[in-house]
Structure formats: structure tokens, C-alpha cells
Coordinates of C-alpha atoms and ligand atoms in Angstrom, one line a residue:
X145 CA -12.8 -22.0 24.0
X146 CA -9.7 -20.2 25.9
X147 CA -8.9 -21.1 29.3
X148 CA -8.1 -19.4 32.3
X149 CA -5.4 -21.6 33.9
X150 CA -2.7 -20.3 35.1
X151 CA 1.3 -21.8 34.7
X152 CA 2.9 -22.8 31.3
X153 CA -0.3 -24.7 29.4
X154 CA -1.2 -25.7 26.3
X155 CA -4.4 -25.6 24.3
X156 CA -5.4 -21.6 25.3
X157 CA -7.1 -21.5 22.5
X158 CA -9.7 -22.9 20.1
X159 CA -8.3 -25.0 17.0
X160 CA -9.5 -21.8 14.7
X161 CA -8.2 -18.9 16.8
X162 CA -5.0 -21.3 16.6
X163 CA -5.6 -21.1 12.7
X164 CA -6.2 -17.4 12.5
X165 CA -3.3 -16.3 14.2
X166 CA -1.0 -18.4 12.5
X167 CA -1.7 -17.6 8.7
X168 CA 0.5 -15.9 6.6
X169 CA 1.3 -12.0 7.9
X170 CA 1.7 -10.7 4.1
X171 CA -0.1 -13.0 1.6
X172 CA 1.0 -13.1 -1.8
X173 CA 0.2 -9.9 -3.9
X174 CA -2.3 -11.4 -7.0
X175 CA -1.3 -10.8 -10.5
X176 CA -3.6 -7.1 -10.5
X177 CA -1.9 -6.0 -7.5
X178 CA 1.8 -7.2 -8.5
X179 CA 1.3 -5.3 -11.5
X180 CA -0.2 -2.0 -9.9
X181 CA 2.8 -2.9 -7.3
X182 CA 5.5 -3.0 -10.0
X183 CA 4.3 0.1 -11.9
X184 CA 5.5 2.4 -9.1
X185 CA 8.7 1.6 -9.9
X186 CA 10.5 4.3 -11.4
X187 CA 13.6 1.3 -12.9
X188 CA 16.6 3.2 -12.0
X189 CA 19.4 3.8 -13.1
X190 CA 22.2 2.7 -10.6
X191 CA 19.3 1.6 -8.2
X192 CA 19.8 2.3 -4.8
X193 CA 17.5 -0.5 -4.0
X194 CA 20.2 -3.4 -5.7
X195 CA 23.0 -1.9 -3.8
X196 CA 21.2 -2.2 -0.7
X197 CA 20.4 -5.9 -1.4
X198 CA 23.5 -8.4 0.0
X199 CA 23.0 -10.5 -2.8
X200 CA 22.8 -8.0 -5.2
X201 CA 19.5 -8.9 -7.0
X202 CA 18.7 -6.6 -10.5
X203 CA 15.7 -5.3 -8.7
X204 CA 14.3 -2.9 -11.7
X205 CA 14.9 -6.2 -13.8
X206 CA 12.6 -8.1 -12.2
X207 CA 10.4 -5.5 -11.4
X208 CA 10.0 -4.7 -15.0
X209 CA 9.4 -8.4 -15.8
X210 CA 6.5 -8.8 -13.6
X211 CA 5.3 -5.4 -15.1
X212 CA 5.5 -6.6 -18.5
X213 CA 3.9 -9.6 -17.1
X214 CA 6.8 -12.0 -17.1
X215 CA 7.0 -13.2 -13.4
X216 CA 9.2 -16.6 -14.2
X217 CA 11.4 -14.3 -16.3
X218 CA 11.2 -12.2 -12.8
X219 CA 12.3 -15.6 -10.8
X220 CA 15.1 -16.6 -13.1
X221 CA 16.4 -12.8 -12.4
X222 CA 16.1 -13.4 -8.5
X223 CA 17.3 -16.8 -8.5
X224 CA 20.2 -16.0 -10.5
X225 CA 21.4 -14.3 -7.3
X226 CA 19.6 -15.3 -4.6
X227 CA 18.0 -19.3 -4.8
X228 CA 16.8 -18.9 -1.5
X229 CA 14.9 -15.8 -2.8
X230 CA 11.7 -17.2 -1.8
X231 CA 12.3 -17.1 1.9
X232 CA 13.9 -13.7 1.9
X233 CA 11.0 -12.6 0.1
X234 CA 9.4 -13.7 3.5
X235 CA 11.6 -12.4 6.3
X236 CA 13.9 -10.0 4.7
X237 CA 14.0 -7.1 6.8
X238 CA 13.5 -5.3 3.8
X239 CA 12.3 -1.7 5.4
X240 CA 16.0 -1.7 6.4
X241 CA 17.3 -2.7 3.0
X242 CA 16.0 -2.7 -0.4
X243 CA 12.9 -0.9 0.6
X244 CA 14.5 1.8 3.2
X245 CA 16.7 2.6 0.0
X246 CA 14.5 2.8 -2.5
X247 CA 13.8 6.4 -4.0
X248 CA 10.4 6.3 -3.7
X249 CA 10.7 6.3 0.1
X250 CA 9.6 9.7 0.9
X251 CA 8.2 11.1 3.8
X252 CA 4.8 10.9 1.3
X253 CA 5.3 8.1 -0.3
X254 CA 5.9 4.2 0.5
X255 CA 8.7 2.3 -0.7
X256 CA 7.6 0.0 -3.4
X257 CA 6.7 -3.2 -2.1
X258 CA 10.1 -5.1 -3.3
X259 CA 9.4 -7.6 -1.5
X260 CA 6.2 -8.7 -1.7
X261 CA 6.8 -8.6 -5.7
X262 CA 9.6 -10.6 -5.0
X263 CA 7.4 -13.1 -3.2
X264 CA 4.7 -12.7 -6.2
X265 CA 7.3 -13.9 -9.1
X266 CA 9.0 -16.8 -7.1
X267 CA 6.1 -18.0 -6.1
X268 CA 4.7 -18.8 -9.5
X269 CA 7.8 -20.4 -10.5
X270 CA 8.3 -22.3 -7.8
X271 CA 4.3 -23.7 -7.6
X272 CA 5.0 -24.3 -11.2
X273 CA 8.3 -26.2 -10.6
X274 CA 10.0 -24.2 -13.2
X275 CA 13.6 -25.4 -13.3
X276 CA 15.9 -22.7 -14.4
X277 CA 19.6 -24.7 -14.2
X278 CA 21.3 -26.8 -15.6
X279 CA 24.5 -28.6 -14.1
X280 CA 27.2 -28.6 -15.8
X281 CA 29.7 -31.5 -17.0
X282 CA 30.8 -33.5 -14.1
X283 CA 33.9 -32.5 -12.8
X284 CA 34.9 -35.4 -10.4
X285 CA 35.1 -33.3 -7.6
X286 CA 33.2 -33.7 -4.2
X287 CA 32.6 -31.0 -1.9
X288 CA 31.5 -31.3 1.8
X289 CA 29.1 -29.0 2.8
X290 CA 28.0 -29.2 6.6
X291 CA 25.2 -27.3 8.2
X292 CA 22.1 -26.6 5.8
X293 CA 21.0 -23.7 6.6
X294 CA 20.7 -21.2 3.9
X295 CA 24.3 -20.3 3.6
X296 CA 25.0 -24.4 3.4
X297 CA 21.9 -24.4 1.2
X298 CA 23.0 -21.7 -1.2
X299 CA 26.7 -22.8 -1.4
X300 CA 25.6 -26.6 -2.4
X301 CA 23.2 -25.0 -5.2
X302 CA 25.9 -23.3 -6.5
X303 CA 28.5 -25.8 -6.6
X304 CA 26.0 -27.8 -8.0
X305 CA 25.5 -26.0 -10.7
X306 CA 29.1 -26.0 -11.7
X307 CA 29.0 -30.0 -11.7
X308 CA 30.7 -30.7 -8.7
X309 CA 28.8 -33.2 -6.5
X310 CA 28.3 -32.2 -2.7
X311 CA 27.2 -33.4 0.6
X312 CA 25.5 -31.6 3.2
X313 CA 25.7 -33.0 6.4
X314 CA 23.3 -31.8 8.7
X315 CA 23.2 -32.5 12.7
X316 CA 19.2 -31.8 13.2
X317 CA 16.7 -34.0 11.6
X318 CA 15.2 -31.8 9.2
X319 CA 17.3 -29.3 6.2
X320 CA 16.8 -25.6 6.3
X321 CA 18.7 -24.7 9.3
X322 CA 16.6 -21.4 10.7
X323 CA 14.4 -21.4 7.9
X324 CA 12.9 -24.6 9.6
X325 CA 13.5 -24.1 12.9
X326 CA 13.7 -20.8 13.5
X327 CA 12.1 -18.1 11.8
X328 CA 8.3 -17.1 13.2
X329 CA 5.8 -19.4 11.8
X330 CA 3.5 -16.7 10.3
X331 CA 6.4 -15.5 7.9
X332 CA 6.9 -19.0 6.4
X333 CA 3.6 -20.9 6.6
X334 CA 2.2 -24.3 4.4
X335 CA 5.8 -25.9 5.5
X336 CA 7.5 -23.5 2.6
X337 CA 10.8 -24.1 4.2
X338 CA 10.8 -27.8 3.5
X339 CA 9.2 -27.0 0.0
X340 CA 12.3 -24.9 -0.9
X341 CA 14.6 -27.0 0.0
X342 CA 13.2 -29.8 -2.1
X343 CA 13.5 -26.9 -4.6
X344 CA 16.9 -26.4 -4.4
X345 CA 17.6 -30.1 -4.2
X346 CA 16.0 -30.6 -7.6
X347 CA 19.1 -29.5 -9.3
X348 CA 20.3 -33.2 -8.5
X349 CA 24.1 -33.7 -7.5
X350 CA 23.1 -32.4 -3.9
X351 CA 22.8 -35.4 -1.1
X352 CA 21.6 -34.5 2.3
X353 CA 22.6 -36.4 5.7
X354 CA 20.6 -35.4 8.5
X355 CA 21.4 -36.1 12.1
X356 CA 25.2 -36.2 11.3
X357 CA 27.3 -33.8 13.5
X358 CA 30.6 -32.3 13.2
X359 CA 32.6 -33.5 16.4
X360 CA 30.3 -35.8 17.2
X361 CA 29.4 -38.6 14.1
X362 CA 32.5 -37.1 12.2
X363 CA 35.8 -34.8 12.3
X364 CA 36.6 -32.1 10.0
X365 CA 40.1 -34.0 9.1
X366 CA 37.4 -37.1 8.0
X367 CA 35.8 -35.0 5.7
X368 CA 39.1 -33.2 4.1
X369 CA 39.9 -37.0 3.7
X370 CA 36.5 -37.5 2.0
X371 CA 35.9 -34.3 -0.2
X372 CA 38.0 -32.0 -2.6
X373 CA 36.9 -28.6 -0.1
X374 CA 34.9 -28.1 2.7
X375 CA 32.4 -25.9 3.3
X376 CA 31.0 -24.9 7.1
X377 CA 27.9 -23.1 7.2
X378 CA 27.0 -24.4 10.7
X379 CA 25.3 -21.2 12.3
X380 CA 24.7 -20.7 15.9
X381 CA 24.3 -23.6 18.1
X382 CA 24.9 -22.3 21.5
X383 CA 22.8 -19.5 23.7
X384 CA 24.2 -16.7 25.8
X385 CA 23.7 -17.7 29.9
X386 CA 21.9 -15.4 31.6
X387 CA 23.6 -15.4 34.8
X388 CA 21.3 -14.7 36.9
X389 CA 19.8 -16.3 40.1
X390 CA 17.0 -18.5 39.9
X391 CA 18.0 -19.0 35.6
X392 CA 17.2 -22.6 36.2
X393 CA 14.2 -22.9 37.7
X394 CA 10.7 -24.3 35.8
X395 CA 9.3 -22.1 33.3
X396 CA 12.4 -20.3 32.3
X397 CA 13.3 -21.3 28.8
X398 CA 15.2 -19.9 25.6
X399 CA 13.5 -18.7 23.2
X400 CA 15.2 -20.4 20.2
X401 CA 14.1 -24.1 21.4
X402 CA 10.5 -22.5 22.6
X403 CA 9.8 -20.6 18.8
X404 CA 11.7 -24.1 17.4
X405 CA 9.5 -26.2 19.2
X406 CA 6.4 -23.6 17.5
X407 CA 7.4 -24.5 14.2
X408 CA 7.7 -28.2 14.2
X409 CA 4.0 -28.3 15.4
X410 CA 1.0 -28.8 13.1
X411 CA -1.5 -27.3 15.4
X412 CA 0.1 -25.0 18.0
X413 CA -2.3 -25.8 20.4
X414 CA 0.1 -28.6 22.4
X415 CA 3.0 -25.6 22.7
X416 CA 2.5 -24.5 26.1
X417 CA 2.4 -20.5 27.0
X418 CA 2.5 -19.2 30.3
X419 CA 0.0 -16.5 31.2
X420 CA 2.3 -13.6 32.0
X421 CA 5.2 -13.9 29.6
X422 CA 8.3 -11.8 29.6
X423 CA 10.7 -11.7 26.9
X424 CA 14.3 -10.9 27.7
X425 CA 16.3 -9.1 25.3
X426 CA 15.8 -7.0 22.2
X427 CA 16.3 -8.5 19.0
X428 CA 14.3 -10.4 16.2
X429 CA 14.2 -13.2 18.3
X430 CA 13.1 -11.7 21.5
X431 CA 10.3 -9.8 19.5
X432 CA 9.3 -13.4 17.6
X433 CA 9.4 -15.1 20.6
X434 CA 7.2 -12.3 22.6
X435 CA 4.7 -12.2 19.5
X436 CA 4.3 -15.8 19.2
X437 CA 3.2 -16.3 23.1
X438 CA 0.7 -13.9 22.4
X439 CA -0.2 -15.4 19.4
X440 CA -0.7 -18.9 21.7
X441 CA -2.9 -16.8 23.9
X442 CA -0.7 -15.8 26.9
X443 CA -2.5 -12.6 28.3
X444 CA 0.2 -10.3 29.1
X445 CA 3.9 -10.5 27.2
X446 CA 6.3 -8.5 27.9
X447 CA 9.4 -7.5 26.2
X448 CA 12.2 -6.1 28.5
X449 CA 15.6 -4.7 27.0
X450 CA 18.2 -3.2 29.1
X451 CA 19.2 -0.2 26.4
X452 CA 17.3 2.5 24.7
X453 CA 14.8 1.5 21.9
X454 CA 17.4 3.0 19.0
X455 CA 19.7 0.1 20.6
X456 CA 17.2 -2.6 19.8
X457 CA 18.5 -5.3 16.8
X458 CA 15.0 -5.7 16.0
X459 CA 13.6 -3.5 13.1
X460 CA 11.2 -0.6 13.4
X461 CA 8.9 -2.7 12.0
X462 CA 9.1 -5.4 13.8
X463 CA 8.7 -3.4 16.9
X464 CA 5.9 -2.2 15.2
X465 CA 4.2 -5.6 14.7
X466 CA 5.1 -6.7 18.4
X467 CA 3.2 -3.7 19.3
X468 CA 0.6 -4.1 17.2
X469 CA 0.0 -7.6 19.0
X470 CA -0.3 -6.7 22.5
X471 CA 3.5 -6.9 23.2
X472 CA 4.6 -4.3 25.4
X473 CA 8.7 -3.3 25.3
X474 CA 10.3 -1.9 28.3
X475 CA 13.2 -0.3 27.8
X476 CA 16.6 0.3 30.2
X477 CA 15.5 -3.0 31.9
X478 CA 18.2 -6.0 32.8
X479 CA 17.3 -9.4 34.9
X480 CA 18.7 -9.4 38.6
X481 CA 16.9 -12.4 39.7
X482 CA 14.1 -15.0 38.5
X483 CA 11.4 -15.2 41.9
X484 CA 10.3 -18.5 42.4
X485 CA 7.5 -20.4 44.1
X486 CA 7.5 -24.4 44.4
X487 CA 10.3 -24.4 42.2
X488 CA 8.3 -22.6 39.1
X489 CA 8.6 -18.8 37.7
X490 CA 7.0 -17.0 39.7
X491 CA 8.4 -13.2 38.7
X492 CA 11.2 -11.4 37.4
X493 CA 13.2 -8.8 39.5
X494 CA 15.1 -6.4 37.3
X495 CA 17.8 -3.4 37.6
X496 CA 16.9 -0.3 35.5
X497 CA 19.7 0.7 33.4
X498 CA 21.4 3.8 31.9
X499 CA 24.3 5.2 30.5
X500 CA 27.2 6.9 32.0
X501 CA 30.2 7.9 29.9
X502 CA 28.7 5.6 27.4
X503 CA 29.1 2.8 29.8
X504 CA 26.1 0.5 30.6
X505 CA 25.2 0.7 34.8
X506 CA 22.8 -0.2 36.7
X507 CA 21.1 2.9 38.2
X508 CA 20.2 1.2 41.8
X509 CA 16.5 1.0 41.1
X510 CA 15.2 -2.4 41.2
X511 CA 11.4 -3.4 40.4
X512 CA 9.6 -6.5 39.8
X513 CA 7.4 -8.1 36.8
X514 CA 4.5 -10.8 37.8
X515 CA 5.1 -13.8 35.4
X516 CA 5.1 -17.7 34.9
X517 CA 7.0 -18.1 32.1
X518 CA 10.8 -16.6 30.9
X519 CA 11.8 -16.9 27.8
X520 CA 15.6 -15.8 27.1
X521 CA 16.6 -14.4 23.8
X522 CA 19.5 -12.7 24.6
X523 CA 22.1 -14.1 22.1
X524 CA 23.3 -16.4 20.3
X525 CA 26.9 -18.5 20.4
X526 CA 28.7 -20.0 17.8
X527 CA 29.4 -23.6 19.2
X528 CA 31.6 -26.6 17.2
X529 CA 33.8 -28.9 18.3
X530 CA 36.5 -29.8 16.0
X531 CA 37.5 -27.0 14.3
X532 CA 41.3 -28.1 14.5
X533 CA 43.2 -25.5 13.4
X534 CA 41.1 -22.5 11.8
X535 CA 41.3 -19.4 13.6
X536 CA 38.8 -17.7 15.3
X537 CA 38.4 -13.9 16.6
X538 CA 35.3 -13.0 19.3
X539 CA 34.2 -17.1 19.1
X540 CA 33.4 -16.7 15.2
X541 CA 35.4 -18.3 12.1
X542 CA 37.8 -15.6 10.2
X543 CA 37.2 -15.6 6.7
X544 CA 38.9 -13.7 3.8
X545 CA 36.9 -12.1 1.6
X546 CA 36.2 -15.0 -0.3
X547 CA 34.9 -16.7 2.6
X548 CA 38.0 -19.0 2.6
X549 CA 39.1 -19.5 6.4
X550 CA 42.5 -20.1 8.0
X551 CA 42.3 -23.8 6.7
X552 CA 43.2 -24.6 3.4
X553 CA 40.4 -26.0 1.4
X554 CA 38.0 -25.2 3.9
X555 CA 35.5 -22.2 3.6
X556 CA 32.7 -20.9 6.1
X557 CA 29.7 -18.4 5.8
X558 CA 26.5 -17.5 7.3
X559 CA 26.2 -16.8 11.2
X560 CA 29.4 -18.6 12.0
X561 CA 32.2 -16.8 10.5
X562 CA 33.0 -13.2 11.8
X563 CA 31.2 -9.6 10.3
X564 CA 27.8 -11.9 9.5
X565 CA 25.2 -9.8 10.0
X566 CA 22.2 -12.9 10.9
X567 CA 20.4 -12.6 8.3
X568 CA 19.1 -14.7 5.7
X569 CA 19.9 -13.0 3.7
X570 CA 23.5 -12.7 4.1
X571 CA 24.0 -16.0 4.6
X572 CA 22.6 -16.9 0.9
X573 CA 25.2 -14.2 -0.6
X574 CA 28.3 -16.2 1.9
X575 CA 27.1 -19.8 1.0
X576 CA 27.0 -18.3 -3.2
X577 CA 30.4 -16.6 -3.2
X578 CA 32.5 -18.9 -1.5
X579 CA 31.2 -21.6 -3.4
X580 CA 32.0 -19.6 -6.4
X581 CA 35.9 -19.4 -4.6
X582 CA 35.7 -22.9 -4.4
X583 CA 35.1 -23.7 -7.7
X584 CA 37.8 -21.4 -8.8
X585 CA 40.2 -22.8 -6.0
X586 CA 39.2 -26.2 -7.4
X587 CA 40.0 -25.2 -11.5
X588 CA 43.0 -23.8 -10.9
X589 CA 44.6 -26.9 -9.1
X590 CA 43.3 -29.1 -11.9
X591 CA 45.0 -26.6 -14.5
X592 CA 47.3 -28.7 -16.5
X593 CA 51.3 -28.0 -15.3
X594 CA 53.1 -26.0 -18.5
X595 CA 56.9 -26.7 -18.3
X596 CA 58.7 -24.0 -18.3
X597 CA 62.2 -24.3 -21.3
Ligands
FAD620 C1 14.4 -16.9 16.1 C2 15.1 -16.3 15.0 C3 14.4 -15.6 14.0 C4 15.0 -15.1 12.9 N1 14.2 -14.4 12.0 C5 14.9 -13.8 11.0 C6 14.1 -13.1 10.0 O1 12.9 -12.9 10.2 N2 14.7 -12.6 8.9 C7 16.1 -12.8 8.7 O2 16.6 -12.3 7.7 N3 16.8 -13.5 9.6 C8 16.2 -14.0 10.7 N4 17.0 -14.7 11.6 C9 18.4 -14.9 11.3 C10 18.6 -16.0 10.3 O3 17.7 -17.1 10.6 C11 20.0 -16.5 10.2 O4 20.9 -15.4 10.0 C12 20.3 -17.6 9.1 O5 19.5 -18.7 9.3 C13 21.7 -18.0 9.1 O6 21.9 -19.0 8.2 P1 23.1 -20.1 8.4 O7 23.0 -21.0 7.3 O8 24.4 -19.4 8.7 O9 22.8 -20.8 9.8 P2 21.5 -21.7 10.3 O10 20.3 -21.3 9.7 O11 21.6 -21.6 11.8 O12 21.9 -23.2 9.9 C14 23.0 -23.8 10.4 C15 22.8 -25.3 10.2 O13 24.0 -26.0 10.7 C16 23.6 -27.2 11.4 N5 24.7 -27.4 12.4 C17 25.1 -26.7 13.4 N6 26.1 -27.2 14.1 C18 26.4 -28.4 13.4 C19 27.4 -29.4 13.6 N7 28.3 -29.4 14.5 N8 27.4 -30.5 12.7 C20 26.4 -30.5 11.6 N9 25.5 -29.5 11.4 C21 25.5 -28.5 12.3 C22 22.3 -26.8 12.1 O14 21.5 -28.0 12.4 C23 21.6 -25.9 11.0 O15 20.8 -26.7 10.1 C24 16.4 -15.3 12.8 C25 17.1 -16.0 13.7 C26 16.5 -16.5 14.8 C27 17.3 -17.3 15.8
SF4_621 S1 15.0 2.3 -6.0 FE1 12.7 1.9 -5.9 S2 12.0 3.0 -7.7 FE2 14.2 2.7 -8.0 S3 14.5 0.7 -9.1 FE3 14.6 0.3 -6.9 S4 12.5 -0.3 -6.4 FE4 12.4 0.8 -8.4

């Protein structure tokens, strides 16, 4: 039964609305529909669909595979570039990549479904624990990997691979960085983040270290003492302040530790939701976060972004599916002040917005939203002690193309490092390639020295 209280409480719904609106969004395709799926697929040449992909997955491969009913043939295809491709199969943003590209994306026609196919043949594989690699002789070497997230995640696998050994070290309790913490529960159900990780783990030579922090439980010069190369994959630690009065008061909260808090529970119904949500900002978080509180029952959620809706981070589709729940978006909004009573959220006051000479002002107009709970999902920081000497530029790490920063032997990727574009997805394709730089970095200082007559 729902109740009617008002404030931030838990428990708004019964144990099977909780259960309903919690399960998967986009189930896995069965084996008739993965193969009426991968029939649509015309297998180009010089597919649009691959290019479009940051890790550069031979789509019409493994579309073809499953079509010729050969999805762990499919997997070892994906996993060959992307080992993480179960997730992205999850929250890929694919109607802005593979699927936006591919050539069956006419005004009459849908995409085909790359994604969920992708989902189809990883799935098998993984449920059946097929083991694709190998690792290869020993080398001696030792890597430090620290943050395992997917870039950390994907860099150690590869590494790995090549017979290095690696640590991750990893300042939050559980491994998957976003994956665990972050991403909304009903694209990653059945604790599949944790499942992958053990998957990617089973190539051996990998040891994890949780609740170990980088300028806290150890210094970057520690581990260059430690390990042959180092590898940072450490994300985005810190949220953006809102600067606004009243940002402190009860009921005002970001919406990172409020969607990580969501995932870590079994049930959802002891995450308290207010009863008149609003959502500040306009990316995938702030649409994750707005759709979640819905999903926990909160009766009005509302989105408020202070551009336009072409400016919004978050995908057409994800608008889409915000809308689709309840959420409304107001656009060429920005927070003034948070209204109180007792102490508690009690209302939002906001300045409209608009452009003048492309220049973000505030037009004058102020109005006022009823609600009892704030959550702030306006950004995200890169925060880490201890980075010595490696440069930075707009509080990121610069990397080369190879993902090698200012340091020598020490390479970033993911979130942290400048031009990421916070995805998954991206991170998996940093974490590969600059492990594949480290491994080069690493064979050519063990070449043996030819003297020169
Ligand atoms: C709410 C939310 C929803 C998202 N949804 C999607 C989505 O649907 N699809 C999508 O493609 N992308 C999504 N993203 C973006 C995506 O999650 C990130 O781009 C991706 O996780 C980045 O991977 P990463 O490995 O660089 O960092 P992270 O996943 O952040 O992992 C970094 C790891 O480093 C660790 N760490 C940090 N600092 C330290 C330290 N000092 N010492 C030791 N360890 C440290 C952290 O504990 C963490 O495990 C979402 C992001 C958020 C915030
Ligand atoms: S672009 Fe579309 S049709 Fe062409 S190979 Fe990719 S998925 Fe198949």
C-alpha cells in the first residue's frame, strides 16, 4: 500500500510495485527474436555502425554470427574489443551511436537493434562462463591499476592478457566504479555489474584492493616504487556546488550519492523520496535521478534545466523515457534560492534564462516550484590528491593519444583525463588502448641493448 506522507520517506510503495518498477527496461531478445533481429542487417561494407562505435566492435561480424546462430562466436567478436561489452550492451546510448549510424535508420525504418543483439550474444556466453583468453607467458612485470571502473577494469583485462600481473586498487568497497554505483538500476538488474567483474577477473593475474585510496592509504610515488607503470582510471569523485542560498538545508541532496544509494539496496523500499521532487540540471544523471524518484513513488518530479532542450546531455531517448514516466522537463530554468521551512526543502525559487549574444542571462523573471526534496545533478568534478607532477588542463589529466600522461610511466583514461566523453563506453576503449601502450612501453625497455661497432 502507498502512502500519503509527506517529506523525504521511504517505503511509498508496496514490495511488488517496488519489484515492477525496478526490472529490467529492455529484457534480453530470445534466440527467435535475436535471429529475426539480426536478419535486418544488411552486413556492410565499411559499416557506418563500427565507425560509430568507440571501441570499434565488427558489428556485421557479430551480427552475422548470431544470424548464423553462433552467438559465443558473436561474444568472442565483442569481447575482443570491448570486455565490458555486456554493460554497454545495457546503457550504451546507442540511438546516438551505433544505431543513429546505422543505414537502416530511415525516417521508415528503425535502426537494427545493435544493441540488444549485443546483449543477446554476451549474455549466453557469459551465463555459460565461456572463457575466451588466454594469458600469456609471464612477463615479470607488475602494473598498478587504480580506480576500477570500467576504464580501470578494461586496462587490467588487457594487460592481463599479455601476462603482466596487475593491481587495482580501489577507494570504495565494491569493483565496477559507475557500473556499481552509478548507472540506473533498471539498466543493470540481478547485480550484473558485480557478475562482470567476476567475469573479467576470471582471466586470473588481476588482484583487486578495495577501500584503498590514492592520497589517502597510498601516494602515486608509492606505487611507481611498487609497479613497472601506472595506470589511473579514477573517474569523477567530486560534484559541482550549486551556489545557491539555502543549498544546505535538509532534503537537498546530489544526485550521484542519492541513485548510488538506489543501487546498493536490495529492495528500494528503505530509499527515501520526497513527494514533490525536482531534479536540477539536464544530463543522464539528472534524467536517472528524476526517473528513479518516480520510480520510488514520489508524485510529482520535475526536471529543471537552465538551456534549451537541444542543450540537454541527456539523449533523445532518454528524455523520452523520463517523459514517458511522469517526469516533466522545464526548460530555460536556473536555481536562485532553495525555500525552507523548519530547516527542510520547502521549494525552489528559480530565474528563467535565455540567450543573448550567445551568452547565458537571466531574463529578470523569477517563479517558484512546491517541493521537499532537491536533488542536484549538475556536474561532476575530477577530484585526486596526489597527482604530483602530471599536468592538468580544465581540472582533467592530459593524455597523449596513447593515453600516456605528463608522467612517465603513468597512463590515465576514462572520466578523468581531458576530451572523455562519460561514457562507458569510452572509458572501456581508454582503459584497452593505453594498456596496449603500456605493454609496448614495457617491451621496448626490456629489448635487449645491441652494441653498436
Ligand atoms: C548517474 C550516472 C549515470 C550514468 N549512466 C550512464 C549510462 O547510462 N550510459 C553510459 O554510457 N554512461 C553513463 N554514465 C557515465 C559512465 O558511468 C562513466 O562515463 C564511466 O563509468 C566512467 O568510467 P571510469 O572508469 O572512468 O570511472 P568510474 O566508473 O567513475 O570509476 C572510477 C573508480 O575510481 C575509484 N576512485 C576514485 N578516486 C579514487 C582514489 N583517489 N583512489 C582510489 N580509487 C579511486 C572509484 O571508487 C571508482 O571505482 C553515467 C554516469 C553517472 C554519474
Ligand atoms: S550499419 Fe546497420 S545494416 Fe549496416 S552493418 Fe551496421 S547494423 Fe548492419
Amino acid at each position: 500500500m502507498g502512502t500519503t506522507e509527506t517529506g523525504i520517506v521511504s517505503g511509498r510503495l508496496s514490495p511488488a510495485e517496488y519489484d515492477r518498477n525496478f526490472s529490467d527496461l529492455h529484457p534480453s531478445l530470445d534466440e527467435h527474436e535475436a535471429l529475426v533481429a539480426s536478419d535486418r542487417c544488411y552486413f556492410c561494407y565499411d559499416a557506418p555502425c563500427m565507425t560509430a562505435c568507440p571501441t570499434s566492435i565488427d558489428i556485421p561480424l557479430f551480427i552475422r554470427q548470431i544470424s548464423t546462430g553462433n552467438p559465443i562466436g558473436s561474444a568472442n567478436t565483442i569481447f575482443d574489443q570491448n570486455i565490458l561489452g555486456g554493460m554497454c550492451a545495457r546503457v550504451c546510448p546507442t540511438e546516438t551511436l551505433c544505431e543513429q549510424a546505422c543505414v537502416r535508420n530511415t525516417a521508415e525504418h528503425r535502426p537494427v537493434e545493435i544493441g540488444r543483439l549485443q546483449r543477446y550474444a554476451t549474455d549466453i556466453a557469459m551465463r555459460d562462463n565461456v572463457q575466451f583468453y588466454e594469458r600469456a607467458e609471464p612477463t615479470g612485470k607488475s602494473i598498478a591499476v587504480i580506480g576500477a571502473g570500467p576504464a580501470g577494469l578494461a586496462c587490467a583485462h588487457r594487460l592481463a592478457v599479455k601476462g603482466h600481473d596487475v593491481v587495482i586498487y580501489d577507494a570504495r568497497e565494491k569493483a565496477g566504479g559507475l557500473n556499481e554505483y552509478g548507472i540506473a538500476t533498471y539498466k543493470t538488474v540481478d547485480s550484473f555489474a558485480q557478475k562482470e567483474v567476476d567475469y573479467v577477473l576470471s582471466i586470473g593475474g588481476i588482484e583487486i584492493r578495495n577501500r584503498q585510496m590514492l592520497g589517502r592509504d597510498f601516494s602515486l610515488n608509492d606505487m611507481l616504487s611498487k609497479h613497472d607503470a601506472v595506470f589511473l582510471g579514477l573517474g569523477l569523485a567530486g560534484v559541482n556546488a550549486l551556489r545557491a542560498e539555502g543549498e544546505t538545508a535538509a532534503g537537498v541532496e546530489d544526485a550521484v550519492d542519492f541513485i548510488a544509494a538506489l543501487r546498493q539496496s536490495e529492495t528500494k523500499s528503505d530509499i527515501p523520496v520526497g513527494r514533490r521532487v525536482v531534479v536540477l540540471g539536464g544530463g543522464m544523471t539528472a534524467v536517472d535521478a528524476a526517473v528513479q524518484a518516480k520510480l520510488l513513488g514520489a508524485e510529482e518530479v520535475t526536471i529543471c534545466y537552465r538551456r534549451g532542450k537541444d542543450n540537454m546531455n541527456a539523449s533523445e531517448f532518454e528524455q523520452d523515457l523520463a517523459a514517458s514516466k511522469g517526469v516533466t522537463i522545464r526548460h530555460w530554468l536556473q536555481p536562485k534560492r532553495i525555500l525552507t521551512r523548519d530547516g527542510k526543502v520547502a521549494g525552489i525559487e528559480l530565474d528563467y534564462t535565455a540567450l543573448e549574444d550567445g551568452r547565458l542571462v537571466t531574463t529578470g523573471e523569477t517563479g517558484v516550484i512546491t517541493a521537499d526534496h532537491v536533488l542536484k545533478a549538475i556536474g561532476q568534478t575530477f577530484e585526486a590528491d596526489d597527482l604530483g607532477a602530471i599536468a592538468l588542463q580544465c581540472g582533467r589529466i592530459v593524455v597523449d593519444a596513447e593515453g600516456h600522461t605528463s608522467l612517465e610511466r603513468v597512463w590515465a583514461g576514462g572520466d578523468c583525463v581531458l576530451g572523455g566523453e562519460d561514457l562507458t563506453v569510452s572509458a572501456v576503449a581508454m582503459g584497452r588502448d593505453a594498456a596496449e601502450s603500456i605493454n609496448r612501453a614495457l617491451a621496448a625497455a626490456t629489448q635487449p641493448v645491441v652494441a653498436v661497432a
